[in-house]
PDB file of C-alpha atoms in Angstrom:
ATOM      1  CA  UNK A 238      82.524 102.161 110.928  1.00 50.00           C
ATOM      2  CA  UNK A 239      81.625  98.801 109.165  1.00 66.00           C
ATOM      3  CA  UNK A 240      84.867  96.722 108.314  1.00 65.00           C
ATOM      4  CA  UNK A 241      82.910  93.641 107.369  1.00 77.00           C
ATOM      5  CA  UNK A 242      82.284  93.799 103.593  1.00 83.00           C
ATOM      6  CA  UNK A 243      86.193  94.683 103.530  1.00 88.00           C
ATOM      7  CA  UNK A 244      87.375  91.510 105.244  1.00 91.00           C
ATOM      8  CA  UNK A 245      84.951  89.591 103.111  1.00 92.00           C
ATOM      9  CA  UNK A 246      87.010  91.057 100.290  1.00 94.00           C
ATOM     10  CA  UNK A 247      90.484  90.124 101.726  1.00 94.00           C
ATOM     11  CA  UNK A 248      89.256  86.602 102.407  1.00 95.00           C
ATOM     12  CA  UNK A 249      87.878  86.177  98.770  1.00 95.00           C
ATOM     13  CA  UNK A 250      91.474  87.818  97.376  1.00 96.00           C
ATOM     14  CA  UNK A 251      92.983  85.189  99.932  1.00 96.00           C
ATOM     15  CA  UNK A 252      90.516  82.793  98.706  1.00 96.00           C
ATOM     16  CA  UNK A 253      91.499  83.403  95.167  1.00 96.00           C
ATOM     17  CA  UNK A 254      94.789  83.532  95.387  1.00 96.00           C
ATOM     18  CA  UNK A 255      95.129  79.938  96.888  1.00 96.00           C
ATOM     19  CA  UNK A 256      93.226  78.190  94.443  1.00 94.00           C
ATOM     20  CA  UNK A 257      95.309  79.955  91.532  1.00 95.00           C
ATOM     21  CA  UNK A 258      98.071  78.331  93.508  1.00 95.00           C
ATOM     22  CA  UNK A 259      96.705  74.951  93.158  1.00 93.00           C
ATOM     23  CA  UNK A 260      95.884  75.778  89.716  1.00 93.00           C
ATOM     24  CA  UNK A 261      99.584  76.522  88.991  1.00 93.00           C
ATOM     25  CA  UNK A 262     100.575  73.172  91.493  1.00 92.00           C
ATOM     26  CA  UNK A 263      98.572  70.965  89.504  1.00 89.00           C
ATOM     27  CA  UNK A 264      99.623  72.547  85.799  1.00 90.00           C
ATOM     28  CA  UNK A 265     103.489  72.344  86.655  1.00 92.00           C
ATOM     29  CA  UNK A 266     103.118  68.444  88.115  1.00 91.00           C
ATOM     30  CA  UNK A 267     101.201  67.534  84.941  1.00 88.00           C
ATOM     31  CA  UNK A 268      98.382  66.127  87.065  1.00 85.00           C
ATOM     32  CA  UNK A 269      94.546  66.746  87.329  1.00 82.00           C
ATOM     33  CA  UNK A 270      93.369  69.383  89.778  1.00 84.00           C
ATOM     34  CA  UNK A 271      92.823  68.819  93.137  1.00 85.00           C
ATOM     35  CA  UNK A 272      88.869  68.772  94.209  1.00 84.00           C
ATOM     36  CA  UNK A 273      89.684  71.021  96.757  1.00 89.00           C
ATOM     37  CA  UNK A 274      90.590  73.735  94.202  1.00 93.00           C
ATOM     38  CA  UNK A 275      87.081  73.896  93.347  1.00 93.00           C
ATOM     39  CA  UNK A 276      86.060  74.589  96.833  1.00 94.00           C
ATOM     40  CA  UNK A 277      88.253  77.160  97.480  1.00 96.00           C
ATOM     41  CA  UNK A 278      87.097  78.779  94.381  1.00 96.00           C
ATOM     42  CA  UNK A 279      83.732  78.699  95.366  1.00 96.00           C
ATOM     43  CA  UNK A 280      85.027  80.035  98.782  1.00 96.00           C
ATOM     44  CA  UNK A 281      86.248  82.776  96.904  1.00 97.00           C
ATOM     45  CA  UNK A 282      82.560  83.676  95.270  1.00 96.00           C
ATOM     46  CA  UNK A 283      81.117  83.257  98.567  1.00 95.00           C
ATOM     47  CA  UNK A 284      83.579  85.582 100.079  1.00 95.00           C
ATOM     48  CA  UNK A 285      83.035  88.525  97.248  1.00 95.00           C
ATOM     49  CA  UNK A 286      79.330  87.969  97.367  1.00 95.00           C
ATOM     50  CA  UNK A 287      79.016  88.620 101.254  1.00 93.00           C
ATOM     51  CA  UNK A 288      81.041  91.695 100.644  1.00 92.00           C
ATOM     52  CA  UNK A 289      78.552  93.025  98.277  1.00 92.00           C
ATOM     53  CA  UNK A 290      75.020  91.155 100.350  1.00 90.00           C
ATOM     54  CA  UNK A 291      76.540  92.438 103.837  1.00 86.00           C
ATOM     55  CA  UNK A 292      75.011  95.743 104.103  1.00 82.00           C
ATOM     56  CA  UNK A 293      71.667  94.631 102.804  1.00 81.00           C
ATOM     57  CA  UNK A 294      71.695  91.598 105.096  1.00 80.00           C
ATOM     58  CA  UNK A 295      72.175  93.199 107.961  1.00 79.00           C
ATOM     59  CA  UNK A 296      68.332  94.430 107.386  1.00 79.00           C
ATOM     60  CA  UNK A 297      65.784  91.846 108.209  1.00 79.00           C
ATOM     61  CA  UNK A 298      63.213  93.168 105.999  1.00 84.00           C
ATOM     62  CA  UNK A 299      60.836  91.393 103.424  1.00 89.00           C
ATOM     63  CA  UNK A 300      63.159  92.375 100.730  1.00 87.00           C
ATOM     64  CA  UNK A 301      65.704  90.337 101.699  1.00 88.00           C
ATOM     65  CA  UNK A 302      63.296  87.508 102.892  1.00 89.00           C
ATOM     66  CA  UNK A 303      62.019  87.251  99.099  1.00 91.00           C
ATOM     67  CA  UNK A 304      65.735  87.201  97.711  1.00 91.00           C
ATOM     68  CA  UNK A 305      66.649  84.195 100.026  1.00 91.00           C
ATOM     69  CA  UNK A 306      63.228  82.538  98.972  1.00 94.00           C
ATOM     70  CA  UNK A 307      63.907  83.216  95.360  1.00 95.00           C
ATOM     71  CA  UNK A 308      67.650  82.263  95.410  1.00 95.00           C
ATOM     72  CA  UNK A 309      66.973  79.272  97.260  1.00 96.00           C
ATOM     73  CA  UNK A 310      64.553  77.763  94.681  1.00 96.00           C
ATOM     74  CA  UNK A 311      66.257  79.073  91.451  1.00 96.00           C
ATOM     75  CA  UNK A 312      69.747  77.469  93.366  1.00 96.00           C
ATOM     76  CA  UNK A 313      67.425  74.206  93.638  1.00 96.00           C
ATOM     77  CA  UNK A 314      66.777  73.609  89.924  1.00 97.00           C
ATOM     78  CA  UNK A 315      70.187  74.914  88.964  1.00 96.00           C
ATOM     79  CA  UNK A 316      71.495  71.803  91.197  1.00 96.00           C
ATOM     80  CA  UNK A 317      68.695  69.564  89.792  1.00 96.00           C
ATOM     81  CA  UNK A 318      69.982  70.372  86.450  1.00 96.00           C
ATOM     82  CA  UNK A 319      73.510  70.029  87.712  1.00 96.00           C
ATOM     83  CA  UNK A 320      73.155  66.453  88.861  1.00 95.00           C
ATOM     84  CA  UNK A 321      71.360  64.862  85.988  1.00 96.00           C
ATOM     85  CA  UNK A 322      74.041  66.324  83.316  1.00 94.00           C
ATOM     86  CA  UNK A 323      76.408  65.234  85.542  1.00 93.00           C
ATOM     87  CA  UNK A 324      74.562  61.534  85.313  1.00 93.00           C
ATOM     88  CA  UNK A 325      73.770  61.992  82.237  1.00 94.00           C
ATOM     89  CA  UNK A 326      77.761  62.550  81.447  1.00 93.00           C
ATOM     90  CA  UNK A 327      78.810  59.719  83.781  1.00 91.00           C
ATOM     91  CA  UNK A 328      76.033  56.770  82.435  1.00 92.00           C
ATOM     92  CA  UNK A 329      77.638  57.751  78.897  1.00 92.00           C
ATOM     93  CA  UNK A 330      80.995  57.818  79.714  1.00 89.00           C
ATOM     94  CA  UNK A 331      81.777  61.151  78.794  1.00 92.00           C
ATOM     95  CA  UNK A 332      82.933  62.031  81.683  1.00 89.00           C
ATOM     96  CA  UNK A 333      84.932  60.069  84.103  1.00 87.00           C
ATOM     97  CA  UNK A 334      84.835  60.875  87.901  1.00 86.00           C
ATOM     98  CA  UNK A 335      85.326  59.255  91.148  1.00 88.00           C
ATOM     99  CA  UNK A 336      82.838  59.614  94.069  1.00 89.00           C
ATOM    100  CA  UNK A 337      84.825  62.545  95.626  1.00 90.00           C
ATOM    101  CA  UNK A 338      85.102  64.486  92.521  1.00 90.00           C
ATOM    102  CA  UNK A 339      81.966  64.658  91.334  1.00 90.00           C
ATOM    103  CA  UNK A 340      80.601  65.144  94.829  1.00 93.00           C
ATOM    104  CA  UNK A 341      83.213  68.124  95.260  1.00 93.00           C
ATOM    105  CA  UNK A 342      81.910  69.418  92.297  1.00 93.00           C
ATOM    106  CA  UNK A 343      78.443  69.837  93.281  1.00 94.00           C
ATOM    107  CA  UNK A 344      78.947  70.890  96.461  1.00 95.00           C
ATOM    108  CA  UNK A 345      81.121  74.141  94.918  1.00 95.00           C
ATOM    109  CA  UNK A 346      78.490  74.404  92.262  1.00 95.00           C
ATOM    110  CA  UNK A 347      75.926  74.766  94.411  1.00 96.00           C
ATOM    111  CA  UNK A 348      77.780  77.468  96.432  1.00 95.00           C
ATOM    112  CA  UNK A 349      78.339  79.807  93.650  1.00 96.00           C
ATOM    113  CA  UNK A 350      75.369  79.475  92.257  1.00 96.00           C
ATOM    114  CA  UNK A 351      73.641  80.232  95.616  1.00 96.00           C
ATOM    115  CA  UNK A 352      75.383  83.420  96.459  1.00 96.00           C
ATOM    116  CA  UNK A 353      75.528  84.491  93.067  1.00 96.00           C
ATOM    117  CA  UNK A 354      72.131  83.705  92.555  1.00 96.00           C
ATOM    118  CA  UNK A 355      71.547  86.026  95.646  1.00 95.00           C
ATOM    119  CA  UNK A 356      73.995  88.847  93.867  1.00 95.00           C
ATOM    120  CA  UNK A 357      71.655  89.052  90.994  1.00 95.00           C
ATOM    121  CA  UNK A 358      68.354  89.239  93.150  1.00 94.00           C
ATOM    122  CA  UNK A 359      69.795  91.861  94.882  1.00 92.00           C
ATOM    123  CA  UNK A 360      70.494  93.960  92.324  1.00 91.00           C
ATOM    124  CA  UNK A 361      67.493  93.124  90.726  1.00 89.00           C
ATOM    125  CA  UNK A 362      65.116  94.109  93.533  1.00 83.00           C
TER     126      UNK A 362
END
C-alpha cells in the first residue's frame, strides 16, 4: 500500500496550518507579515500538489516528461512577468519592499506556480 500522497497531505494541512498561525501572529501584533509566511504557504501548495502528481510521477514515461517540459517554461514566463511588475511596482513607488521581501516573494511565487502549473498539465493531458 502507497502512504505517500497521504503524508504529502498531512504535511500540506501542517503546512497550512502554520502559516494561518503567522497570519493570526502578525494580525493580533498589528505588524506586517513575516516573509516566511509566504514560504510556508507555498510549502503548503507544494505539499497538496505532490499528493495529487505522486502516483503519476512515479511513472517515468513521456507523459510526464512533456508536463515537466511544459510546466517548466510556462513557470518561466510566469516569473518573467512576476519580476518586471514587481520592478515595475518598486521603480514607481507603489510598492515598497526590502531586499528580503521581495526576494521571498518570488521565490514562493515561483513555487506555486510551478507545481500548480504541473497540477493543471496533469489533468490536462
Amino acid at each position: 500500500m502507497d502512504y505517500y500522497p497521504k503524508t504529502f497531505i498531512i504535511m500540506g494541512s501542517l503546512f497550512g496550518a502554520m502559516g494561518a498561525f503567522f497570519i493570526v501572529v502578525g494580525v493580533l501584533a498589528n505588524s506586517a507579515l513575516l516573509p516566511q509566511t509566504y514560504t510556508v504557504f507555498s510549502m503548503a501548495v507544494l505539499s497538496f500538489s505532490i499528493s495529487f502528481l505522486y502516483p503519476q510521477f512515479k511513472q517515468k514515461d513521456e507523459r510526464m516528461k512533456l508536463i515537466r517540459q511544459k510546466a517548466i517554461g510556462y513557470s518561466f514566463i510566469a516569473m518573467m512577468v512576476y519580476i518586471s511588475l514587481l520592478l515595475l511596482g518598486i521603480e514607481l513607488n507603489v510598492i515598497s519592499l526590502n531586499v528580503v521581501d521581495a526576494l521571498t516573494i518570488l521565490i514562493s511565487l515561483s513555487i506555486s506556480t510551478l507545481f500548480l502549473t504541473m497540477v493543471a498539465l496533469a489533468k490536462k493531458y
